Amino acid sequence: NFMLTQPHSVSESPGKTVTISCTRSSGSIASHYVQWYQQRPGSSPTVVIYEDNQRPSGISNRFSGSIDSSSNSASLTISGLRTEDEADYYCQSYDNNNHILFGRGTKLTVL
Amino acid sequence: EVQLVESGGGLVKPGGSLRLSCAASGFDFSTHAMTWVRQAPGKGLEWVSLITRTSNYIYYADSLKGRFTISRDNSKNSLFLQMTSLRVEDTAVYYCVRKTVVGNHLDFWGQGTLVTVSS
């Protein structure tokens, strides 16, 4: 099976843009859609990006997603950072057996 | 309003069993695949199991080695997770999560129920 590798933590200042990567260890990143979930402290996760680059209704357009086949990775980009964006972010995909896989999560600090 | 309310968590000794329940409301439960996802204290998300709408297909994380059983009762809008041979490393918050009807993402999460496995 494959793994989804994320940076342990990232930090950036309010108003800036940050990108969180999610690298697939084997197999093509494009073979299964990638989702991104936000988990604020003490709360349940919520989806912020689905199917690589789709935003659910109610999610700010400051959130965007993409995949890059050359690096076999997906990325979540948050622009115009706000303190409320401070959270853990998880990428998620599927394997060929319909098993769900999560990355280990990235802690975003907005300082 | 969509609601997923988990129950059944608690303290159990290693080797023991526990049955988690998830009561769904505010949507047509029978049209959604459902999953359990867990999160150990201070750790990341770990997928546990998925069951399709009519229970035709059921999937488990390989790491569970047959100790857990997922089921559902569409007539009662309920999802279940029977956990046996519990280990200390099964200690986690267990989330009941809805899979979107069209697409691949998990679009609604319950608040979770804490399972603590300790002697």
mmCIF file with all atom_site columns, C-alpha atoms in Angstrom:
data_model
loop_
_atom_site.group_PDB
_atom_site.id
_atom_site.type_symbol
_atom_site.label_atom_id
_atom_site.label_alt_id
_atom_site.label_comp_id
_atom_site.label_asym_id
_atom_site.label_entity_id
_atom_site.label_seq_id
_atom_site.pdbx_PDB_ins_code
_atom_site.Cartn_x
_atom_site.Cartn_y
_atom_site.Cartn_z
_atom_site.occupancy
_atom_site.B_iso_or_equiv
_atom_site.pdbx_formal_charge
_atom_site.auth_seq_id
_atom_site.auth_comp_id
_atom_site.auth_asym_id
_atom_site.auth_atom_id
_atom_site.pdbx_PDB_model_num
ATOM 1   C CA . ASN A 1 1   ? 0.000   0.000  0.000   1.00 0.00 ? 1   ASN A CA 1
ATOM 2   C CA . PHE A 1 2   ? 1.012   3.634  -0.229  1.00 0.00 ? 2   PHE A CA 1
ATOM 3   C CA . MET A 1 3   ? 1.467   6.469  2.242   1.00 0.00 ? 3   MET A CA 1
ATOM 4   C CA . LEU A 1 4   ? 0.522   10.118 2.118   1.00 0.00 ? 4   LEU A CA 1
ATOM 5   C CA . THR A 1 5   ? 3.306   12.257 3.543   1.00 0.00 ? 5   THR A CA 1
ATOM 6   C CA . GLN A 1 6   ? 2.645   15.732 4.880   1.00 0.00 ? 6   GLN A CA 1
ATOM 7   C CA . PRO A 1 7   ? 4.938   18.188 6.646   1.00 0.00 ? 7   PRO A CA 1
ATOM 8   C CA . HIS A 1 8   ? 4.491   17.981 10.391  1.00 0.00 ? 8   HIS A CA 1
ATOM 9   C CA . SER A 1 9   ? 3.946   21.691 10.743  1.00 0.00 ? 9   SER A CA 1
ATOM 10  C CA . VAL A 1 10  ? 3.918   24.969 8.845   1.00 0.00 ? 10  VAL A CA 1
ATOM 11  C CA . SER A 1 11  ? 3.624   28.533 10.027  1.00 0.00 ? 11  SER A CA 1
ATOM 12  C CA . GLU A 1 12  ? 2.921   31.832 8.375   1.00 0.00 ? 12  GLU A CA 1
ATOM 13  C CA . SER A 1 13  ? 1.771   35.317 9.189   1.00 0.00 ? 13  SER A CA 1
ATOM 14  C CA . PRO A 1 14  ? -1.767  36.644 8.875   1.00 0.00 ? 14  PRO A CA 1
ATOM 15  C CA . GLY A 1 15  ? -2.570  37.855 5.391   1.00 0.00 ? 15  GLY A CA 1
ATOM 16  C CA . LYS A 1 16  ? 0.063   35.673 3.777   1.00 0.00 ? 16  LYS A CA 1
ATOM 17  C CA . THR A 1 17  ? -0.324  32.522 1.685   1.00 0.00 ? 17  THR A CA 1
ATOM 18  C CA . VAL A 1 18  ? 0.662   29.045 2.791   1.00 0.00 ? 18  VAL A CA 1
ATOM 19  C CA . THR A 1 19  ? 0.807   25.770 0.892   1.00 0.00 ? 19  THR A CA 1
ATOM 20  C CA . ILE A 1 20  ? 0.637   22.331 2.504   1.00 0.00 ? 20  ILE A CA 1
ATOM 21  C CA . SER A 1 21  ? 1.869   19.381 0.491   1.00 0.00 ? 21  SER A CA 1
ATOM 22  C CA . CYS A 1 22  ? 0.764   15.765 0.484   1.00 0.00 ? 22  CYS A CA 1
ATOM 23  C CA . THR A 1 23  ? 3.064   13.376 -1.343  1.00 0.00 ? 23  THR A CA 1
ATOM 24  C CA . ARG A 1 24  ? 1.963   9.917  -2.390  1.00 0.00 ? 24  ARG A CA 1
ATOM 25  C CA . SER A 1 25  ? 4.697   7.328  -1.819  1.00 0.00 ? 25  SER A CA 1
ATOM 26  C CA . SER A 1 26  ? 3.810   4.986  -4.689  1.00 0.00 ? 26  SER A CA 1
ATOM 27  C CA . GLY A 1 27  ? 1.300   4.906  -7.478  1.00 0.00 ? 27  GLY A CA 1
ATOM 28  C CA . SER A 1 28  ? 0.004   7.987  -9.216  1.00 0.00 ? 28  SER A CA 1
ATOM 29  C CA . ILE A 1 29  ? -1.448  10.863 -7.207  1.00 0.00 ? 29  ILE A CA 1
ATOM 30  C CA . ALA A 1 30  ? -3.918  11.252 -10.059 1.00 0.00 ? 30  ALA A CA 1
ATOM 31  C CA . SER A 1 31  ? -5.278  7.726  -9.758  1.00 0.00 ? 31  SER A CA 1
ATOM 32  C CA . HIS A 1 32  ? -7.646  8.616  -6.910  1.00 0.00 ? 32  HIS A CA 1
ATOM 33  C CA . TYR A 1 33  ? -9.055  11.948 -5.847  1.00 0.00 ? 33  TYR A CA 1
ATOM 34  C CA . VAL A 1 34  ? -7.507  13.767 -2.909  1.00 0.00 ? 34  VAL A CA 1
ATOM 35  C CA . GLN A 1 35  ? -9.523  15.451 -0.188  1.00 0.00 ? 35  GLN A CA 1
ATOM 36  C CA . TRP A 1 36  ? -8.419  17.892 2.502   1.00 0.00 ? 36  TRP A CA 1
ATOM 37  C CA . TYR A 1 37  ? -9.919  18.177 5.979   1.00 0.00 ? 37  TYR A CA 1
ATOM 38  C CA . GLN A 1 38  ? -9.529  20.916 8.552   1.00 0.00 ? 38  GLN A CA 1
ATOM 39  C CA . GLN A 1 39  ? -9.640  20.076 12.237  1.00 0.00 ? 39  GLN A CA 1
ATOM 40  C CA . ARG A 1 40  ? -9.667  22.953 14.647  1.00 0.00 ? 40  ARG A CA 1
ATOM 41  C CA . PRO A 1 41  ? -8.672  22.243 18.267  1.00 0.00 ? 41  PRO A CA 1
ATOM 42  C CA . GLY A 1 42  ? -11.415 20.411 20.091  1.00 0.00 ? 42  GLY A CA 1
ATOM 43  C CA . SER A 1 43  ? -13.573 20.008 16.999  1.00 0.00 ? 43  SER A CA 1
ATOM 44  C CA . SER A 1 44  ? -14.386 17.304 14.483  1.00 0.00 ? 44  SER A CA 1
ATOM 45  C CA . PRO A 1 45  ? -12.821 17.502 11.026  1.00 0.00 ? 45  PRO A CA 1
ATOM 46  C CA . THR A 1 46  ? -14.586 19.230 8.155   1.00 0.00 ? 46  THR A CA 1
ATOM 47  C CA . VAL A 1 47  ? -13.830 18.916 4.475   1.00 0.00 ? 47  VAL A CA 1
ATOM 48  C CA . VAL A 1 48  ? -12.355 22.012 2.831   1.00 0.00 ? 48  VAL A CA 1
ATOM 49  C CA . ILE A 1 49  ? -11.356 20.548 -0.541  1.00 0.00 ? 49  ILE A CA 1
ATOM 50  C CA . TYR A 1 50  ? -12.683 17.444 -2.292  1.00 0.00 ? 50  TYR A CA 1
ATOM 51  C CA . GLU A 1 51  ? -11.866 15.758 -5.578  1.00 0.00 ? 51  GLU A CA 1
ATOM 52  C CA . ASP A 1 52  ? -8.463  17.450 -5.765  1.00 0.00 ? 52  ASP A CA 1
ATOM 53  C CA . ASN A 1 53  ? -9.686  21.018 -6.203  1.00 0.00 ? 53  ASN A CA 1
ATOM 54  C CA . GLN A 1 54  ? -13.391 21.342 -5.433  1.00 0.00 ? 54  GLN A CA 1
ATOM 55  C CA . ARG A 1 55  ? -14.633 23.549 -2.627  1.00 0.00 ? 55  ARG A CA 1
ATOM 56  C CA . PRO A 1 56  ? -17.736 22.575 -0.686  1.00 0.00 ? 56  PRO A CA 1
ATOM 57  C CA . SER A 1 57  ? -20.391 25.207 -0.334  1.00 0.00 ? 57  SER A CA 1
ATOM 58  C CA . GLY A 1 58  ? -19.619 27.465 2.578   1.00 0.00 ? 58  GLY A CA 1
ATOM 59  C CA . ILE A 1 59  ? -15.848 27.086 2.300   1.00 0.00 ? 59  ILE A CA 1
ATOM 60  C CA . SER A 1 60  ? -14.009 30.302 1.581   1.00 0.00 ? 60  SER A CA 1
ATOM 61  C CA . ASN A 1 61  ? -12.409 30.752 -1.836  1.00 0.00 ? 61  ASN A CA 1
ATOM 62  C CA . ARG A 1 62  ? -9.204  31.426 0.064   1.00 0.00 ? 62  ARG A CA 1
ATOM 63  C CA . PHE A 1 63  ? -8.861  27.638 0.098   1.00 0.00 ? 63  PHE A CA 1
ATOM 64  C CA . SER A 1 64  ? -7.719  25.920 -3.070  1.00 0.00 ? 64  SER A CA 1
ATOM 65  C CA . GLY A 1 65  ? -6.386  22.510 -3.996  1.00 0.00 ? 65  GLY A CA 1
ATOM 66  C CA . SER A 1 66  ? -4.308  21.061 -6.773  1.00 0.00 ? 66  SER A CA 1
ATOM 67  C CA . ILE A 1 67  ? -2.325  18.015 -7.763  1.00 0.00 ? 67  ILE A CA 1
ATOM 68  C CA . ASP A 1 68  ? 1.069   17.830 -9.458  1.00 0.00 ? 68  ASP A CA 1
ATOM 69  C CA . SER A 1 69  ? 1.920   14.618 -11.251 1.00 0.00 ? 69  SER A CA 1
ATOM 70  C CA . SER A 1 70  ? 5.578   15.552 -11.601 1.00 0.00 ? 70  SER A CA 1
ATOM 71  C CA . SER A 1 71  ? 6.040   15.538 -7.825  1.00 0.00 ? 71  SER A CA 1
ATOM 72  C CA . ASN A 1 72  ? 3.262   13.014 -7.258  1.00 0.00 ? 72  ASN A CA 1
ATOM 73  C CA . SER A 1 73  ? 1.729   15.289 -4.715  1.00 0.00 ? 73  SER A CA 1
ATOM 74  C CA . ALA A 1 74  ? -1.373  17.229 -3.843  1.00 0.00 ? 74  ALA A CA 1
ATOM 75  C CA . SER A 1 75  ? -1.359  20.685 -2.339  1.00 0.00 ? 75  SER A CA 1
ATOM 76  C CA . LEU A 1 76  ? -3.689  22.749 -0.228  1.00 0.00 ? 76  LEU A CA 1
ATOM 77  C CA . THR A 1 77  ? -3.176  26.487 -0.530  1.00 0.00 ? 77  THR A CA 1
ATOM 78  C CA . ILE A 1 78  ? -4.692  28.983 1.870   1.00 0.00 ? 78  ILE A CA 1
ATOM 79  C CA . SER A 1 79  ? -4.422  32.629 0.933   1.00 0.00 ? 79  SER A CA 1
ATOM 80  C CA . GLY A 1 80  ? -5.098  35.707 3.037   1.00 0.00 ? 80  GLY A CA 1
ATOM 81  C CA . LEU A 1 81  ? -4.368  33.736 6.195   1.00 0.00 ? 81  LEU A CA 1
ATOM 82  C CA . ARG A 1 82  ? -6.514  34.429 9.226   1.00 0.00 ? 82  ARG A CA 1
ATOM 83  C CA . THR A 1 83  ? -6.017  33.341 12.805  1.00 0.00 ? 83  THR A CA 1
ATOM 84  C CA . GLU A 1 84  ? -9.155  31.198 12.444  1.00 0.00 ? 84  GLU A CA 1
ATOM 85  C CA . ASP A 1 85  ? -7.304  29.080 9.851   1.00 0.00 ? 85  ASP A CA 1
ATOM 86  C CA . GLU A 1 86  ? -5.024  27.795 12.588  1.00 0.00 ? 86  GLU A CA 1
ATOM 87  C CA . ALA A 1 87  ? -5.793  24.074 12.663  1.00 0.00 ? 87  ALA A CA 1
ATOM 88  C CA . ASP A 1 88  ? -4.595  20.628 11.688  1.00 0.00 ? 88  ASP A CA 1
ATOM 89  C CA . TYR A 1 89  ? -5.025  19.754 8.036   1.00 0.00 ? 89  TYR A CA 1
ATOM 90  C CA . TYR A 1 90  ? -5.229  16.203 6.701   1.00 0.00 ? 90  TYR A CA 1
ATOM 91  C CA . CYS A 1 91  ? -5.072  14.967 3.155   1.00 0.00 ? 91  CYS A CA 1
ATOM 92  C CA . GLN A 1 92  ? -7.009  11.839 2.278   1.00 0.00 ? 92  GLN A CA 1
ATOM 93  C CA . SER A 1 93  ? -7.265  9.498  -0.672  1.00 0.00 ? 93  SER A CA 1
ATOM 94  C CA . TYR A 1 94  ? -8.220  5.926  -1.533  1.00 0.00 ? 94  TYR A CA 1
ATOM 95  C CA . ASP A 1 95  ? -6.296  2.843  -2.541  1.00 0.00 ? 95  ASP A CA 1
ATOM 96  C CA . ASN A 1 96  ? -7.330  0.325  -5.180  1.00 0.00 ? 96  ASN A CA 1
ATOM 97  C CA . ASN A 1 97  ? -9.222  -1.695 -2.568  1.00 0.00 ? 97  ASN A CA 1
ATOM 98  C CA . ASN A 1 98  ? -11.507 1.222  -1.650  1.00 0.00 ? 98  ASN A CA 1
ATOM 99  C CA . HIS A 1 99  ? -9.617  1.692  1.607   1.00 0.00 ? 99  HIS A CA 1
ATOM 100 C CA . ILE A 1 100 ? -9.399  5.234  2.907   1.00 0.00 ? 100 ILE A CA 1
ATOM 101 C CA . LEU A 1 101 ? -5.958  6.622  3.691   1.00 0.00 ? 101 LEU A CA 1
ATOM 102 C CA . PHE A 1 102 ? -5.126  9.802  5.598   1.00 0.00 ? 102 PHE A CA 1
ATOM 103 C CA . GLY A 1 103 ? -1.915  11.721 5.732   1.00 0.00 ? 103 GLY A CA 1
ATOM 104 C CA . ARG A 1 104 ? -0.518  12.185 9.232   1.00 0.00 ? 104 ARG A CA 1
ATOM 105 C CA . GLY A 1 105 ? -1.638  15.780 9.333   1.00 0.00 ? 105 GLY A CA 1
ATOM 106 C CA . THR A 1 106 ? -0.036  19.202 9.242   1.00 0.00 ? 106 THR A CA 1
ATOM 107 C CA . LYS A 1 107 ? -0.349  21.687 12.062  1.00 0.00 ? 107 LYS A CA 1
ATOM 108 C CA . LEU A 1 108 ? -0.822  25.181 10.680  1.00 0.00 ? 108 LEU A CA 1
ATOM 109 C CA . THR A 1 109 ? 0.185   28.020 12.961  1.00 0.00 ? 109 THR A CA 1
ATOM 110 C CA . VAL A 1 110 ? -0.828  31.539 12.032  1.00 0.00 ? 110 VAL A CA 1
ATOM 111 C CA . LEU A 1 111 ? 1.425   33.901 13.931  1.00 0.00 ? 111 LEU A CA 1
ATOM 112 C CA . GLU B 2 1   ? -30.207 19.570 10.438  1.00 0.00 ? 1   GLU B CA 1
ATOM 113 C CA . VAL B 2 2   ? -27.823 16.697 9.855   1.00 0.00 ? 2   VAL B CA 1
ATOM 114 C CA . GLN B 2 3   ? -26.777 14.984 13.064  1.00 0.00 ? 3   GLN B CA 1
ATOM 115 C CA . LEU B 2 4   ? -24.557 12.020 13.827  1.00 0.00 ? 4   LEU B CA 1
ATOM 116 C CA . VAL B 2 5   ? -24.481 11.136 17.502  1.00 0.00 ? 5   VAL B CA 1
ATOM 117 C CA . GLU B 2 6   ? -22.086 8.473  18.685  1.00 0.00 ? 6   GLU B CA 1
ATOM 118 C CA . SER B 2 7   ? -22.501 6.529  21.897  1.00 0.00 ? 7   SER B CA 1
ATOM 119 C CA . GLY B 2 8   ? -21.128 3.473  23.612  1.00 0.00 ? 8   GLY B CA 1
ATOM 120 C CA . GLY B 2 9   ? -17.626 4.629  24.360  1.00 0.00 ? 9   GLY B CA 1
ATOM 121 C CA . GLY B 2 10  ? -16.016 4.211  27.740  1.00 0.00 ? 10  GLY B CA 1
ATOM 122 C CA . LEU B 2 11  ? -13.319 2.475  29.724  1.00 0.00 ? 11  LEU B CA 1
ATOM 123 C CA . VAL B 2 12  ? -12.643 -1.176 28.937  1.00 0.00 ? 12  VAL B CA 1
ATOM 124 C CA . LYS B 2 13  ? -9.874  -3.564 29.935  1.00 0.00 ? 13  LYS B CA 1
ATOM 125 C CA . PRO B 2 14  ? -7.461  -5.020 27.396  1.00 0.00 ? 14  PRO B CA 1
ATOM 126 C CA . GLY B 2 15  ? -9.033  -8.041 25.739  1.00 0.00 ? 15  GLY B CA 1
ATOM 127 C CA . GLY B 2 16  ? -12.520 -6.699 26.327  1.00 0.00 ? 16  GLY B CA 1
ATOM 128 C CA . SER B 2 17  ? -15.277 -5.766 23.910  1.00 0.00 ? 17  SER B CA 1
ATOM 129 C CA . LEU B 2 18  ? -17.338 -2.702 23.214  1.00 0.00 ? 18  LEU B CA 1
ATOM 130 C CA . ARG B 2 19  ? -20.120 -1.801 20.805  1.00 0.00 ? 19  ARG B CA 1
ATOM 131 C CA . LEU B 2 20  ? -20.334 1.706  19.460  1.00 0.00 ? 20  LEU B CA 1
ATOM 132 C CA . SER B 2 21  ? -23.524 3.137  18.017  1.00 0.00 ? 21  SER B CA 1
ATOM 133 C CA . CYS B 2 22  ? -24.189 6.135  15.825  1.00 0.00 ? 22  CYS B CA 1
ATOM 134 C CA . ALA B 2 23  ? -27.661 7.626  15.544  1.00 0.00 ? 23  ALA B CA 1
ATOM 135 C CA . ALA B 2 24  ? -28.222 9.530  12.327  1.00 0.00 ? 24  ALA B CA 1
ATOM 136 C CA . SER B 2 25  ? -30.874 12.152 11.713  1.00 0.00 ? 25  SER B CA 1
ATOM 137 C CA . GLY B 2 26  ? -31.679 15.013 9.384   1.00 0.00 ? 26  GLY B CA 1
ATOM 138 C CA . PHE B 2 27  ? -30.933 13.133 6.165   1.00 0.00 ? 27  PHE B CA 1
ATOM 139 C CA . ASP B 2 28  ? -31.802 9.961  4.276   1.00 0.00 ? 28  ASP B CA 1
ATOM 140 C CA . PHE B 2 29  ? -29.445 7.573  6.049   1.00 0.00 ? 29  PHE B CA 1
ATOM 141 C CA . SER B 2 30  ? -30.071 4.727  3.621   1.00 0.00 ? 30  SER B CA 1
ATOM 142 C CA . THR B 2 31  ? -28.592 6.626  0.691   1.00 0.00 ? 31  THR B CA 1
ATOM 143 C CA . HIS B 2 32  ? -25.160 7.167  2.203   1.00 0.00 ? 32  HIS B CA 1
ATOM 144 C CA . ALA B 2 33  ? -22.197 4.909  2.755   1.00 0.00 ? 33  ALA B CA 1
ATOM 145 C CA . MET B 2 34  ? -20.922 5.340  6.306   1.00 0.00 ? 34  MET B CA 1
ATOM 146 C CA . THR B 2 35  ? -17.524 5.045  7.926   1.00 0.00 ? 35  THR B CA 1
ATOM 147 C CA . TRP B 2 36  ? -15.775 4.972  11.268  1.00 0.00 ? 36  TRP B CA 1
ATOM 148 C CA . VAL B 2 37  ? -12.620 7.006  11.698  1.00 0.00 ? 37  VAL B CA 1
ATOM 149 C CA . ARG B 2 38  ? -10.618 7.102  14.905  1.00 0.00 ? 38  ARG B CA 1
ATOM 150 C CA . GLN B 2 39  ? -8.107  9.469  16.417  1.00 0.00 ? 39  GLN B CA 1
ATOM 151 C CA . ALA B 2 40  ? -5.782  8.471  19.218  1.00 0.00 ? 40  ALA B CA 1
ATOM 152 C CA . PRO B 2 41  ? -5.060  11.202 21.792  1.00 0.00 ? 41  PRO B CA 1
ATOM 153 C CA . GLY B 2 42  ? -2.816  13.821 20.234  1.00 0.00 ? 42  GLY B CA 1
ATOM 154 C CA . LYS B 2 43  ? -2.503  11.823 17.019  1.00 0.00 ? 43  LYS B CA 1
ATOM 155 C CA . GLY B 2 44  ? -3.839  11.940 13.480  1.00 0.00 ? 44  GLY B CA 1
ATOM 156 C CA . LEU B 2 45  ? -6.886  10.469 11.807  1.00 0.00 ? 45  LEU B CA 1
ATOM 157 C CA . GLU B 2 46  ? -7.031  6.754  11.110  1.00 0.00 ? 46  GLU B CA 1
ATOM 158 C CA . TRP B 2 47  ? -9.718  5.171  8.979   1.00 0.00 ? 47  TRP B CA 1
ATOM 159 C CA . VAL B 2 48  ? -11.318 2.106  10.574  1.00 0.00 ? 48  VAL B CA 1
ATOM 160 C CA . SER B 2 49  ? -14.097 0.783  8.362   1.00 0.00 ? 49  SER B CA 1
ATOM 161 C CA . LEU B 2 50  ? -16.636 1.615  5.668   1.00 0.00 ? 50  LEU B CA 1
ATOM 162 C CA . ILE B 2 51  ? -20.032 0.106  4.878   1.00 0.00 ? 51  ILE B CA 1
ATOM 163 C CA . THR B 2 52  ? -21.996 0.805  1.723   1.00 0.00 ? 52  THR B CA 1
ATOM 164 C CA . ARG B 2 53  ? -25.617 1.890  1.668   1.00 0.00 ? 53  ARG B CA 1
ATOM 165 C CA . THR B 2 54  ? -27.165 -1.563 1.647   1.00 0.00 ? 54  THR B CA 1
ATOM 166 C CA . SER B 2 55  ? -24.283 -3.302 3.457   1.00 0.00 ? 55  SER B CA 1
ATOM 167 C CA . ASN B 2 56  ? -23.334 -5.046 0.216   1.00 0.00 ? 56  ASN B CA 1
ATOM 168 C CA . TYR B 2 57  ? -19.721 -4.059 0.581   1.00 0.00 ? 57  TYR B CA 1
ATOM 169 C CA . ILE B 2 58  ? -17.736 -3.687 3.790   1.00 0.00 ? 58  ILE B CA 1
ATOM 170 C CA . TYR B 2 59  ? -14.113 -2.638 4.119   1.00 0.00 ? 59  TYR B CA 1
ATOM 171 C CA . TYR B 2 60  ? -11.728 -2.608 7.062   1.00 0.00 ? 60  TYR B CA 1
ATOM 172 C CA . ALA B 2 61  ? -8.306  -1.180 7.736   1.00 0.00 ? 61  ALA B CA 1
ATOM 173 C CA . ASP B 2 62  ? -5.744  -3.952 7.443   1.00 0.00 ? 62  ASP B CA 1
ATOM 174 C CA . SER B 2 63  ? -4.370  -3.097 10.882  1.00 0.00 ? 63  SER B CA 1
ATOM 175 C CA . LEU B 2 64  ? -7.553  -4.245 12.618  1.00 0.00 ? 64  LEU B CA 1
ATOM 176 C CA . LYS B 2 65  ? -6.927  -7.913 11.774  1.00 0.00 ? 65  LYS B CA 1
ATOM 177 C CA . GLY B 2 66  ? -10.565 -8.929 11.967  1.00 0.00 ? 66  GLY B CA 1
ATOM 178 C CA . ARG B 2 67  ? -11.245 -7.641 15.483  1.00 0.00 ? 67  ARG B CA 1
ATOM 179 C CA . PHE B 2 68  ? -13.863 -5.061 14.489  1.00 0.00 ? 68  PHE B CA 1
ATOM 180 C CA . THR B 2 69  ? -17.224 -5.511 12.748  1.00 0.00 ? 69  THR B CA 1
ATOM 181 C CA . ILE B 2 70  ? -19.195 -2.691 11.170  1.00 0.00 ? 70  ILE B CA 1
ATOM 182 C CA . SER B 2 71  ? -22.933 -2.946 10.581  1.00 0.00 ? 71  SER B CA 1
ATOM 183 C CA . ARG B 2 72  ? -25.944 -0.732 10.008  1.00 0.00 ? 72  ARG B CA 1
ATOM 184 C CA . ASP B 2 73  ? -29.692 -0.762 10.420  1.00 0.00 ? 73  ASP B CA 1
ATOM 185 C CA . ASN B 2 74  ? -31.271 1.519  7.855   1.00 0.00 ? 74  ASN B CA 1
ATOM 186 C CA . SER B 2 75  ? -34.724 1.068  9.423   1.00 0.00 ? 75  SER B CA 1
ATOM 187 C CA . LYS B 2 76  ? -33.354 2.649  12.609  1.00 0.00 ? 76  LYS B CA 1
ATOM 188 C CA . ASN B 2 77  ? -30.957 5.119  10.970  1.00 0.00 ? 77  ASN B CA 1
ATOM 189 C CA . SER B 2 78  ? -28.139 3.590  12.937  1.00 0.00 ? 78  SER B CA 1
ATOM 190 C CA . LEU B 2 79  ? -24.517 2.592  12.406  1.00 0.00 ? 79  LEU B CA 1
ATOM 191 C CA . PHE B 2 80  ? -22.597 0.244  14.665  1.00 0.00 ? 80  PHE B CA 1
ATOM 192 C CA . LEU B 2 81  ? -19.050 -0.860 15.386  1.00 0.00 ? 81  LEU B CA 1
ATOM 193 C CA . GLN B 2 82  ? -18.500 -4.024 17.361  1.00 0.00 ? 82  GLN B CA 1
ATOM 194 C CA . MET B 2 83  ? -14.979 -4.065 18.766  1.00 0.00 ? 83  MET B CA 1
ATOM 195 C CA . THR B 2 84  ? -13.439 -7.180 20.289  1.00 0.00 ? 84  THR B CA 1
ATOM 196 C CA . SER B 2 85  ? -10.033 -8.171 21.667  1.00 0.00 ? 85  SER B CA 1
ATOM 197 C CA . LEU B 2 86  ? -9.402  -4.533 22.436  1.00 0.00 ? 86  LEU B CA 1
ATOM 198 C CA . ARG B 2 87  ? -5.845  -3.337 22.890  1.00 0.00 ? 87  ARG B CA 1
ATOM 199 C CA . VAL B 2 88  ? -4.342  -0.316 24.592  1.00 0.00 ? 88  VAL B CA 1
ATOM 200 C CA . GLU B 2 89  ? -3.524  1.075  21.163  1.00 0.00 ? 89  GLU B CA 1
ATOM 201 C CA . ASP B 2 90  ? -7.236  1.101  20.270  1.00 0.00 ? 90  ASP B CA 1
ATOM 202 C CA . THR B 2 91  ? -7.675  3.993  22.691  1.00 0.00 ? 91  THR B CA 1
ATOM 203 C CA . ALA B 2 92  ? -9.066  6.829  20.605  1.00 0.00 ? 92  ALA B CA 1
ATOM 204 C CA . VAL B 2 93  ? -11.984 9.037  19.809  1.00 0.00 ? 93  VAL B CA 1
ATOM 205 C CA . TYR B 2 94  ? -14.155 7.169  17.331  1.00 0.00 ? 94  TYR B CA 1
ATOM 206 C CA . TYR B 2 95  ? -15.989 9.302  14.793  1.00 0.00 ? 95  TYR B CA 1
ATOM 207 C CA . CYS B 2 96  ? -19.054 8.268  12.854  1.00 0.00 ? 96  CYS B CA 1
ATOM 208 C CA . VAL B 2 97  ? -18.692 9.842  9.418   1.00 0.00 ? 97  VAL B CA 1
ATOM 209 C CA . ARG B 2 98  ? -20.991 10.144 6.436   1.00 0.00 ? 98  ARG B CA 1
ATOM 210 C CA . LYS B 2 99  ? -19.679 9.629  2.917   1.00 0.00 ? 99  LYS B CA 1
ATOM 211 C CA . THR B 2 100 ? -21.142 11.901 0.308   1.00 0.00 ? 100 THR B CA 1
ATOM 212 C CA . VAL B 2 101 ? -23.684 10.356 -2.037  1.00 0.00 ? 101 VAL B CA 1
ATOM 213 C CA . VAL B 2 102 ? -21.949 11.494 -5.205  1.00 0.00 ? 102 VAL B CA 1
ATOM 214 C CA . GLY B 2 103 ? -18.202 11.615 -4.931  1.00 0.00 ? 103 GLY B CA 1
ATOM 215 C CA . ASN B 2 104 ? -15.547 10.430 -2.575  1.00 0.00 ? 104 ASN B CA 1
ATOM 216 C CA . HIS B 2 105 ? -15.309 12.713 0.384   1.00 0.00 ? 105 HIS B CA 1
ATOM 217 C CA . LEU B 2 106 ? -16.493 12.397 3.940   1.00 0.00 ? 106 LEU B CA 1
ATOM 218 C CA . ASP B 2 107 ? -18.929 15.234 4.195   1.00 0.00 ? 107 ASP B CA 1
ATOM 219 C CA . PHE B 2 108 ? -20.220 15.108 7.758   1.00 0.00 ? 108 PHE B CA 1
ATOM 220 C CA . TRP B 2 109 ? -18.573 14.003 10.997  1.00 0.00 ? 109 TRP B CA 1
ATOM 221 C CA . GLY B 2 110 ? -20.085 13.279 14.368  1.00 0.00 ? 110 GLY B CA 1
ATOM 222 C CA . GLN B 2 111 ? -18.584 14.644 17.570  1.00 0.00 ? 111 GLN B CA 1
ATOM 223 C CA . GLY B 2 112 ? -16.990 11.329 18.422  1.00 0.00 ? 112 GLY B CA 1
ATOM 224 C CA . THR B 2 113 ? -17.031 8.965  21.377  1.00 0.00 ? 113 THR B CA 1
ATOM 225 C CA . LEU B 2 114 ? -13.950 8.213  23.456  1.00 0.00 ? 114 LEU B CA 1
ATOM 226 C CA . VAL B 2 115 ? -12.852 4.619  23.909  1.00 0.00 ? 115 VAL B CA 1
ATOM 227 C CA . THR B 2 116 ? -10.193 4.044  26.543  1.00 0.00 ? 116 THR B CA 1
ATOM 228 C CA . VAL B 2 117 ? -8.551  0.653  26.790  1.00 0.00 ? 117 VAL B CA 1
ATOM 229 C CA . SER B 2 118 ? -6.644  0.348  30.031  1.00 0.00 ? 118 SER B CA 1
ATOM 230 C CA . SER B 2 119 ? -6.173  -2.043 32.891  1.00 0.00 ? 119 SER B CA 1
#
